[in-house]
Short mmCIF file of C-alpha atoms in Angstrom, two decimals:
data_model
loop_
_atom_site.label_atom_id
_atom_site.label_comp_id
_atom_site.label_asym_id
_atom_site.label_seq_id
_atom_site.Cartn_x
_atom_site.Cartn_y
_atom_site.Cartn_z
CA MET A 1 -83.84 -12.44 22.77
CA ALA A 2 -80.41 -11.33 21.60
CA ALA A 3 -78.60 -8.29 20.29
CA GLU A 4 -75.95 -8.11 17.59
CA ILE A 5 -73.22 -5.58 18.28
CA ASN A 6 -72.57 -2.88 15.68
CA PRO A 7 -69.48 -3.90 13.64
CA GLU A 8 -68.27 -0.29 13.75
CA GLU A 9 -67.62 -0.71 17.48
CA ARG A 10 -65.14 -3.45 16.70
CA ARG A 11 -62.86 -1.18 14.68
CA GLN A 12 -62.52 1.58 17.23
CA GLY A 13 -59.23 1.89 19.08
CA ASN A 14 -56.04 -0.15 19.01
CA VAL A 15 -56.28 -1.61 22.51
CA ARG A 16 -56.06 -5.40 22.66
CA LYS A 17 -59.22 -6.45 24.46
CA PRO A 18 -62.16 -8.83 24.08
CA ILE A 19 -64.70 -7.68 21.50
CA LEU A 20 -68.37 -8.17 22.31
CA LEU A 21 -70.07 -10.08 19.49
CA ASN A 22 -73.54 -10.82 20.85
CA LYS A 23 -75.71 -10.57 23.93
CA ILE A 24 -78.28 -13.31 24.53
CA GLU A 25 -81.15 -12.23 26.76
CA GLY A 26 -84.61 -13.46 27.59
CA CYS A 27 -84.13 -16.03 30.36
CA PRO A 28 -86.68 -15.35 33.14
CA ASP A 29 -84.56 -16.92 35.88
CA THR A 30 -80.94 -17.46 36.93
CA ILE A 31 -78.76 -19.08 34.26
CA ASN A 32 -76.59 -21.68 35.97
CA GLU A 33 -74.40 -22.76 33.05
CA ALA A 34 -74.09 -22.13 29.33
CA ILE A 35 -71.78 -23.68 26.73
CA ILE A 36 -70.89 -22.98 23.10
CA ILE A 37 -71.86 -25.62 20.53
CA PRO A 38 -68.60 -26.48 18.68
CA ARG A 39 -68.58 -25.79 14.95
CA GLU A 40 -72.01 -24.17 15.16
CA ASP A 41 -73.32 -20.69 15.88
CA GLY A 42 -75.20 -21.99 18.87
CA VAL A 43 -75.35 -21.96 22.67
CA ILE A 44 -76.86 -24.40 25.18
CA SER A 45 -78.04 -23.00 28.53
CA VAL A 46 -79.67 -24.40 31.68
CA SER A 47 -81.42 -22.28 34.27
CA ASP A 48 -83.41 -22.28 37.50
CA ASP A 49 -86.71 -21.98 35.60
CA LYS A 50 -86.37 -25.75 34.93
CA THR A 51 -85.59 -25.23 31.25
CA LEU A 52 -82.90 -26.40 28.88
CA ARG A 53 -82.52 -24.04 25.93
CA VAL A 54 -80.65 -24.42 22.65
CA TRP A 55 -80.00 -21.03 21.05
CA LEU A 56 -79.12 -20.74 17.33
CA LYS A 57 -77.95 -17.70 15.43
CA ARG A 58 -80.50 -16.55 12.85
CA ASP A 59 -80.07 -14.63 9.59
CA SER A 60 -80.74 -11.40 11.49
CA GLY A 61 -77.60 -11.98 13.56
CA GLN A 62 -79.61 -12.59 16.71
CA TYR A 63 -79.81 -15.76 18.79
CA TRP A 64 -83.25 -17.35 19.26
CA PRO A 65 -84.19 -20.62 20.99
CA SER A 66 -84.64 -23.59 18.69
CA ILE A 67 -85.34 -25.85 21.70
CA CYS A 68 -86.89 -24.95 25.04
CA HIS A 69 -87.26 -28.18 27.01
CA SER A 70 -88.82 -28.27 30.48
CA MET A 71 -87.09 -30.47 33.05
CA SER A 72 -88.64 -32.07 36.12
CA SER A 73 -86.46 -29.94 38.40
CA GLU A 74 -84.18 -26.90 38.24
CA ALA A 75 -81.43 -27.50 35.66
CA SER A 76 -78.13 -26.86 37.44
CA CYS A 77 -75.34 -27.97 35.07
CA VAL A 78 -74.78 -29.22 31.53
CA ASN A 79 -72.21 -31.07 29.42
CA TYR A 80 -72.28 -31.65 25.66
CA ASN A 81 -70.32 -34.03 23.43
CA PRO A 82 -70.28 -32.77 19.81
CA GLU A 83 -69.08 -36.05 18.25
CA THR A 84 -72.14 -38.00 19.41
CA ARG A 85 -74.44 -34.99 20.02
CA ARG A 86 -75.12 -36.40 23.49
CA LEU A 87 -76.21 -33.92 26.12
CA PHE A 88 -76.14 -34.43 29.89
CA VAL A 89 -78.12 -32.18 32.23
CA GLY A 90 -77.75 -32.22 36.02
CA GLN A 91 -80.77 -31.22 38.08
CA ASP A 92 -81.59 -29.91 41.52
CA ASN A 93 -83.25 -33.19 42.55
CA GLY A 94 -80.02 -35.14 41.96
CA THR A 95 -81.00 -36.67 38.61
CA ILE A 96 -78.83 -36.51 35.48
CA SER A 97 -80.79 -36.66 32.22
CA GLU A 98 -79.15 -37.81 28.99
CA PHE A 99 -80.42 -36.53 25.64
CA GLU A 100 -79.42 -36.73 22.01
CA ILE A 101 -79.80 -33.60 19.90
CA THR A 102 -80.93 -34.06 16.30
CA GLU A 103 -78.69 -32.85 13.49
CA ASP A 104 -80.80 -29.76 12.87
CA TYR A 105 -80.68 -28.84 16.60
CA ASN A 106 -84.47 -28.58 16.70
CA ARG A 107 -85.38 -31.64 18.77
CA LEU A 108 -84.20 -33.55 21.84
CA ILE A 109 -84.39 -37.33 22.15
CA HIS A 110 -84.41 -38.54 25.76
CA ARG A 111 -82.11 -41.52 26.28
CA ARG A 112 -81.72 -42.20 29.98
CA ASP A 113 -81.96 -40.81 33.52
CA TYR A 114 -79.22 -41.41 36.07
CA ILE A 115 -80.40 -41.30 39.69
CA ALA A 116 -76.98 -40.09 40.76
CA HIS A 117 -77.37 -37.84 43.80
CA GLN A 118 -79.70 -37.02 46.66
CA SER A 119 -79.51 -33.26 46.16
CA ARG A 120 -78.41 -30.69 43.57
CA VAL A 121 -75.95 -31.85 40.92
CA THR A 122 -73.23 -29.20 40.76
CA SER A 123 -71.11 -30.58 37.90
CA VAL A 124 -71.41 -33.30 35.26
CA LYS A 125 -68.80 -34.49 32.75
CA PHE A 126 -69.03 -37.05 29.95
CA CYS A 127 -65.91 -38.89 28.76
CA LEU A 128 -66.46 -40.64 25.44
CA SER A 129 -63.26 -42.72 25.53
CA TRP A 130 -64.28 -44.26 28.87
CA GLU A 131 -68.03 -44.21 28.09
CA SER A 132 -68.40 -42.68 31.54
CA VAL A 133 -70.51 -40.04 33.22
CA LEU A 134 -68.77 -38.25 36.10
CA SER A 135 -70.74 -36.06 38.48
CA CYS A 136 -70.63 -34.40 41.87
CA GLY A 137 -73.30 -32.81 44.02
CA LYS A 138 -74.26 -31.02 47.18
CA ASP A 139 -74.82 -34.39 48.88
CA LYS A 140 -71.00 -34.47 49.24
CA TYR A 141 -70.66 -37.32 46.73
CA PHE A 142 -68.73 -37.88 43.53
CA MET A 143 -70.36 -40.51 41.30
CA TRP A 144 -69.06 -42.54 38.35
CA HIS A 145 -71.60 -44.13 35.99
CA CYS A 146 -71.32 -46.21 32.83
CA SER A 147 -72.96 -44.31 29.96
CA GLU A 148 -73.62 -47.51 27.98
CA THR A 149 -75.61 -49.35 30.65
CA GLY A 150 -76.46 -46.61 33.17
CA ARG A 151 -74.88 -48.73 35.92
CA ARG A 152 -73.07 -47.00 38.77
CA PHE A 153 -69.43 -48.00 39.09
CA CYS A 154 -68.52 -46.33 42.38
CA GLY A 155 -68.84 -43.23 44.54
CA TYR A 156 -66.63 -41.12 46.80
CA GLN A 157 -67.83 -39.11 49.80
CA ALA A 158 -66.06 -35.81 50.43
CA ASN A 159 -65.95 -33.87 53.70
CA ALA A 160 -68.10 -31.04 52.34
CA MET A 161 -70.44 -30.23 49.47
CA CYS A 162 -68.79 -30.91 46.11
CA LEU A 163 -68.99 -27.85 43.85
CA CYS A 164 -66.89 -28.57 40.76
CA LEU A 165 -65.22 -31.36 38.86
CA GLU A 166 -62.41 -31.87 36.36
CA TYR A 167 -60.62 -34.91 34.95
CA ASP A 168 -57.65 -36.03 32.87
CA GLU A 169 -58.70 -38.34 30.05
CA GLN A 170 -55.40 -40.18 29.61
CA SER A 171 -54.41 -40.88 33.21
CA LYS A 172 -58.00 -41.20 34.54
CA TYR A 173 -57.32 -38.74 37.34
CA VAL A 174 -60.37 -36.93 38.73
CA PHE A 175 -60.25 -33.66 40.69
CA ILE A 176 -63.15 -32.67 42.95
CA GLY A 177 -63.37 -29.19 44.49
CA ASP A 178 -65.53 -28.78 47.58
CA TYR A 179 -67.10 -26.18 49.85
CA SER A 180 -64.31 -26.40 52.46
CA GLY A 181 -61.65 -25.27 49.99
CA GLN A 182 -60.08 -28.66 49.33
CA VAL A 183 -59.50 -30.62 46.13
CA ALA A 184 -59.72 -34.40 46.30
CA VAL A 185 -57.60 -36.28 43.75
CA LEU A 186 -58.81 -39.75 42.71
CA LYS A 187 -57.51 -42.25 40.16
CA LEU A 188 -60.22 -44.31 38.50
CA LYS A 189 -59.56 -47.94 37.61
CA ASP A 190 -61.87 -50.71 36.39
CA SER A 191 -65.01 -50.07 38.45
CA SER A 192 -63.35 -48.53 41.53
CA PHE A 193 -60.91 -45.77 42.45
CA ASP A 194 -57.76 -45.09 44.42
CA PHE A 195 -57.67 -42.04 46.67
CA ILE A 196 -54.44 -40.17 45.90
CA VAL A 197 -54.28 -36.95 47.93
CA THR A 198 -56.21 -33.93 49.15
CA LEU A 199 -54.95 -30.55 47.95
CA LYS A 200 -55.34 -27.86 50.60
CA GLY A 201 -54.65 -24.29 49.66
CA HIS A 202 -57.64 -21.93 49.69
CA ALA A 203 -58.44 -20.16 52.96
CA VAL A 204 -60.48 -17.36 54.52
CA SER A 205 -58.93 -14.33 52.87
CA PHE A 206 -60.84 -11.59 54.66
CA LEU A 207 -59.32 -12.67 57.98
CA ASN A 208 -55.82 -12.49 56.42
CA PHE A 209 -55.01 -16.07 57.32
CA ARG A 210 -52.16 -17.65 55.41
CA ARG A 211 -53.27 -20.00 52.63
CA ASP A 212 -51.37 -22.90 54.15
CA LEU A 213 -53.67 -25.42 55.79
CA SER A 214 -50.84 -27.71 56.85
CA LYS A 215 -50.43 -25.57 59.95
CA THR A 216 -52.81 -25.92 62.86
CA PRO A 217 -55.67 -23.47 62.35
CA ALA A 218 -56.97 -21.15 65.01
CA PRO A 219 -59.71 -22.60 67.27
CA GLY A 220 -63.04 -22.48 65.54
CA LEU A 221 -61.57 -21.58 62.15
CA SER A 222 -62.81 -24.74 60.46
CA ALA A 223 -66.34 -24.21 61.71
CA LEU A 224 -66.25 -20.53 60.72
CA ARG A 225 -64.89 -21.35 57.32
CA LEU A 226 -67.58 -23.93 56.62
CA LEU A 227 -70.22 -21.49 57.84
CA ILE A 228 -69.33 -18.66 55.48
CA GLY A 229 -67.68 -20.68 52.70
CA LEU A 230 -65.21 -17.99 51.67
CA GLY A 231 -62.58 -20.59 50.82
CA SER A 232 -64.96 -22.65 48.68
CA ILE A 233 -63.61 -23.85 45.36
CA ARG A 234 -66.07 -22.78 42.68
CA CYS A 235 -64.30 -23.80 39.46
CA LEU A 236 -61.53 -26.04 38.14
CA SER A 237 -59.62 -26.22 34.87
CA TRP A 238 -57.00 -28.69 33.65
CA ASP A 239 -53.97 -28.33 31.38
CA PRO A 240 -53.28 -31.87 30.08
CA ASP A 241 -49.99 -30.90 28.40
CA LYS A 242 -48.21 -29.44 31.41
CA GLN A 243 -50.41 -31.36 33.87
CA LEU A 244 -51.41 -28.24 35.76
CA LEU A 245 -54.64 -27.95 37.73
CA PHE A 246 -56.20 -24.51 38.20
CA SER A 247 -58.65 -23.85 41.03
CA GLY A 248 -60.70 -20.67 41.48
CA SER A 249 -62.16 -19.85 44.86
CA PHE A 250 -64.47 -17.58 46.78
CA ASP A 251 -61.31 -16.25 48.52
CA GLN A 252 -60.67 -14.22 45.31
CA SER A 253 -57.60 -16.22 44.30
CA VAL A 254 -56.58 -18.78 41.71
CA ILE A 255 -54.11 -21.52 42.65
CA VAL A 256 -52.01 -23.37 40.07
CA TRP A 257 -51.21 -26.92 41.21
CA ASP A 258 -48.27 -28.63 39.50
CA ILE A 259 -49.70 -32.16 39.47
CA GLY A 260 -47.23 -33.53 36.93
CA GLY A 261 -44.19 -32.33 38.87
CA ARG A 262 -45.15 -34.49 41.88
CA LYS A 263 -43.33 -32.11 44.25
CA GLY A 264 -46.32 -30.36 45.81
CA THR A 265 -45.56 -27.11 44.00
CA ALA A 266 -48.36 -24.54 43.87
CA PHE A 267 -48.51 -20.95 42.64
CA GLU A 268 -51.02 -18.27 43.58
CA LEU A 269 -52.60 -15.81 41.15
CA GLN A 270 -53.98 -12.72 42.86
CA GLY A 271 -55.76 -10.24 40.64
CA HIS A 272 -59.47 -10.27 41.45
CA LYS A 273 -61.38 -8.32 44.09
CA ASP A 274 -64.29 -10.76 44.42
CA LYS A 275 -65.15 -14.45 44.09
CA VAL A 276 -63.56 -16.30 41.19
CA GLN A 277 -66.45 -18.11 39.49
CA GLY A 278 -65.10 -19.27 36.14
CA LEU A 279 -61.86 -20.62 34.64
CA ALA A 280 -60.91 -21.53 31.08
CA HIS A 281 -57.49 -22.62 29.85
CA SER A 282 -56.24 -22.03 26.32
CA LYS A 283 -53.81 -24.83 25.48
CA SER A 284 -52.64 -23.34 22.18
CA THR A 285 -51.65 -19.97 23.64
CA ARG A 286 -50.80 -21.17 27.18
CA GLN A 287 -53.06 -18.59 28.78
CA LEU A 288 -55.53 -18.90 31.64
CA LEU A 289 -58.80 -16.98 31.69
CA SER A 290 -60.47 -16.22 35.02
CA GLY A 291 -63.87 -14.63 35.57
CA SER A 292 -65.13 -13.13 38.79
CA ASP A 293 -68.01 -11.47 40.59
CA ASP A 294 -66.06 -8.21 40.23
CA CYS A 295 -67.09 -8.11 36.52
CA VAL A 296 -63.46 -8.54 35.48
CA LEU A 297 -61.91 -11.08 33.13
CA GLY A 298 -58.28 -11.90 33.93
CA ILE A 299 -55.96 -13.28 31.25
CA TRP A 300 -52.82 -14.84 32.75
CA ASP A 301 -49.62 -15.77 30.93
CA MET A 302 -48.88 -19.35 31.99
CA ASP A 303 -45.79 -19.70 29.80
CA ILE A 304 -43.51 -17.84 32.22
CA GLN A 305 -41.52 -19.12 35.18
CA ARG A 306 -43.48 -18.30 38.32
CA LEU A 307 -42.36 -18.37 41.95
CA GLU A 308 -44.10 -19.90 44.95
CA THR A 309 -45.26 -17.46 47.59
CA PRO A 310 -43.15 -17.79 50.76
CA ASP A 311 -44.51 -19.26 53.98
CA TRP A 312 -45.43 -16.64 56.55
CA ILE A 313 -43.00 -16.76 59.46
CA GLU A 314 -44.45 -16.99 62.96
CA SER A 315 -42.92 -14.58 65.47
CA ASP A 316 -43.88 -12.81 68.70
CA VAL A 317 -41.80 -9.74 67.83
CA CYS A 318 -41.06 -7.70 64.72
CA GLN A 319 -38.17 -9.41 62.97
CA LYS A 320 -36.59 -6.07 62.10
CA CYS A 321 -37.08 -3.66 65.02
CA ASP A 322 -37.85 -6.25 67.75
CA SER A 323 -41.07 -4.49 68.83
CA PRO A 324 -43.51 -6.87 70.59
CA PHE A 325 -46.81 -7.82 68.99
CA PHE A 326 -49.97 -7.25 71.01
CA TRP A 327 -50.20 -10.84 72.33
CA ASN A 328 -46.61 -10.86 73.65
CA PHE A 329 -47.46 -9.66 77.16
CA ARG A 330 -44.12 -10.63 78.70
CA LYS A 331 -42.04 -8.48 76.33
CA MET A 332 -44.60 -5.68 76.46
CA TRP A 333 -44.14 -5.62 80.25
CA SER A 334 -40.34 -5.88 80.17
CA ASP A 335 -39.92 -3.23 77.44
CA ARG A 336 -42.70 -1.00 78.82
CA LYS A 337 -44.26 -0.85 75.34
CA VAL A 338 -47.74 -1.21 73.97
CA GLY A 339 -48.07 -4.18 71.64
CA ILE A 340 -48.60 -3.58 67.92
CA ARG A 341 -50.23 -5.44 65.04
CA GLN A 342 -48.39 -8.07 63.05
CA HIS A 343 -48.01 -7.82 59.27
CA HIS A 344 -46.21 -9.99 56.74
CA CYS A 345 -44.11 -9.10 53.74
CA ARG A 346 -45.56 -10.90 50.72
CA ASN A 347 -42.14 -11.16 49.12
CA CYS A 348 -40.04 -12.67 51.94
CA GLY A 349 -42.70 -13.78 54.44
CA LYS A 350 -41.16 -12.07 57.49
CA ALA A 351 -43.35 -11.04 60.42
CA LEU A 352 -43.02 -7.26 60.76
CA CYS A 353 -44.69 -4.23 62.27
CA ASN A 354 -46.43 -1.57 60.21
CA ASN A 355 -43.45 0.81 60.29
CA CYS A 356 -41.11 -1.84 58.91
CA CYS A 357 -43.59 -3.16 56.35
CA SER A 358 -45.37 -0.09 55.03
CA LYS A 359 -44.47 -0.17 51.33
CA LEU A 360 -46.72 -1.42 48.52
CA SER A 361 -45.61 -3.15 45.34
CA THR A 362 -46.79 -5.57 42.69
CA ILE A 363 -44.97 -8.93 42.50
CA PRO A 364 -46.13 -10.47 39.19
CA ASN A 365 -43.72 -13.43 39.36
CA MET A 366 -45.52 -14.52 42.54
CA GLY A 367 -48.94 -13.83 41.06
CA TYR A 368 -49.59 -10.49 42.78
CA GLU A 369 -50.86 -8.31 39.95
CA TYR A 370 -52.11 -5.61 42.31
CA GLU A 371 -50.09 -3.84 45.00
CA VAL A 372 -49.50 -5.77 48.21
CA ARG A 373 -47.60 -5.09 51.42
CA VAL A 374 -43.83 -5.59 51.29
CA CYS A 375 -41.02 -4.71 53.71
CA ASP A 376 -38.67 -1.80 53.07
CA SER A 377 -35.72 -3.98 52.02
CA CYS A 378 -37.79 -6.03 49.57
CA PHE A 379 -39.30 -2.85 48.14
CA GLU A 380 -35.82 -1.63 47.26
CA ALA A 381 -34.79 -5.03 45.87
CA ILE A 382 -37.72 -5.43 43.46
CA THR A 383 -36.62 -4.03 40.10
CA PRO A 384 -38.87 -2.27 37.57
CA GLU A 385 -38.42 -5.26 35.24
CA GLU A 386 -39.77 -7.58 37.94
CA LYS A 387 -42.85 -5.37 38.26
CA ALA A 388 -43.79 -5.88 34.61
CA PRO A 389 -47.30 -7.41 34.60
CA HIS A 390 -47.90 -10.98 33.46
CA ALA A 391 -51.67 -10.61 33.23
CA THR A 392 -54.25 -8.29 31.72
CA PHE A 393 -57.69 -7.46 33.09
CA HIS A 394 -60.81 -6.46 31.18
CA ASP A 395 -64.19 -5.13 32.27
CA MET A 396 -66.92 -7.51 31.07
CA LYS A 397 -69.81 -5.33 32.30
CA HIS A 398 -71.48 -8.11 34.30
CA SER A 399 -70.70 -10.42 37.22
CA ILE A 400 -69.47 -13.70 35.76
CA VAL A 401 -70.90 -16.93 37.18
CA HIS A 402 -69.72 -19.30 34.44
CA MET A 403 -67.43 -19.26 31.38
CA HIS A 404 -66.89 -21.49 28.37
CA LEU A 405 -64.13 -21.07 25.78
CA ASP A 406 -64.29 -22.31 22.19
CA GLU A 407 -60.54 -22.40 21.66
CA THR A 408 -60.74 -23.28 17.96
CA ARG A 409 -62.69 -20.13 17.06
CA LYS A 410 -61.34 -18.12 20.02
CA ILE A 411 -64.82 -17.24 21.22
CA LEU A 412 -65.61 -16.89 24.92
CA LEU A 413 -69.09 -17.25 26.40
CA THR A 414 -69.69 -15.56 29.76
CA THR A 415 -72.82 -16.10 31.84
CA GLY A 416 -73.73 -13.34 34.27
CA LYS A 417 -75.82 -12.79 37.34
CA ASP A 418 -77.88 -10.38 35.23
CA ARG A 419 -79.34 -13.40 33.33
CA VAL A 420 -77.44 -12.34 30.22
CA MET A 421 -75.04 -14.44 28.15
CA LYS A 422 -72.32 -12.64 26.20
CA LEU A 423 -70.22 -13.92 23.32
CA TRP A 424 -66.76 -12.38 22.98
CA ASP A 425 -64.18 -12.43 20.21
CA MET A 426 -60.90 -13.27 21.98
CA SER A 427 -58.62 -13.35 18.93
CA LEU A 428 -56.85 -10.12 19.89
CA VAL A 429 -55.98 -11.23 23.44
CA LEU A 430 -55.33 -14.95 22.94
CA HIS A 431 -52.05 -14.99 21.07
#
């Protein structure tokens, strides 16, 4: 079921990196979510084989199931409150089941079912101070239920399937990420809500469109984007101290939204080569952890002053050499030139041709941790000090679909597409 890693492997080398503590195996189907049990050597997982499993560490150092509970439908998401030992499990049929785990973690007591959605529940959160159950699903709805009575307070319909959910306990703000790449911001009050704003930032990266949805998109872009879902927001994380919202997307990027600043400021973090599937924020060390399909864990320093990426300038000619781009037929005819492709400098945003924008450089202050295209003048202006990285990346040896961080013990749980859960000691990298 699980494997304990040889302690000798932990002492080899002086490189600061996550240390693998345990691998938990044995699930016959896809694991959708898994979370660490606080103050216990235990893990709770839900999977497509309709089971909820509670794994406890045994004297042998291995993790074995103490509970294997069969649900009525595929278990899609889970949330656990350690103070009350209340467990909430979202299912593929739209139902949320509430359980209480006994003190010895060997038995589940069923408390209530919430008929919350008409299709798969994608995220469920329990807030003890509000006595509320928050959920979202593929039926495009966000739902708010009372956990004391089971009564539904209200619901919000998004424009696309809702995929993830986060909230701020003090201000009662709720953030809902959807399939179209937007984040809806709601403020809950009494038994209703106020719609605040929609955050638009993630876009179709493989077409090289600018991540600025305030501009009019190309014809058919919205339909194409919904069809392939490459701008879909898969995960959210919230920093209550600085009031920053982090969103990870299928477009391979992470966007940092400065909610508390109320100025519409947003920063991009570009370091992954595949879909960002998991986010975890460490409040004590001010670091953000991001997990991706590329098997890489990114650790971002969020205590530095970052810069917004510039808007991409629209132009029909190269802004340096005045060569026409391939759609500028009038200038192509007058200059007797063949049109060329348009590129953009990631540092200044100018529209340039390939000859004037052929250099590559990292721009860590703007979130570009790998080399991106910059113009010749910006390449000369970027100093070696400005190229110093503000993030580290580590190979986790499996595609990450979900992450959970126990910040107190600095242990990270990663769930992979290989149906394996891995526990990592993060004490060397979270500092």
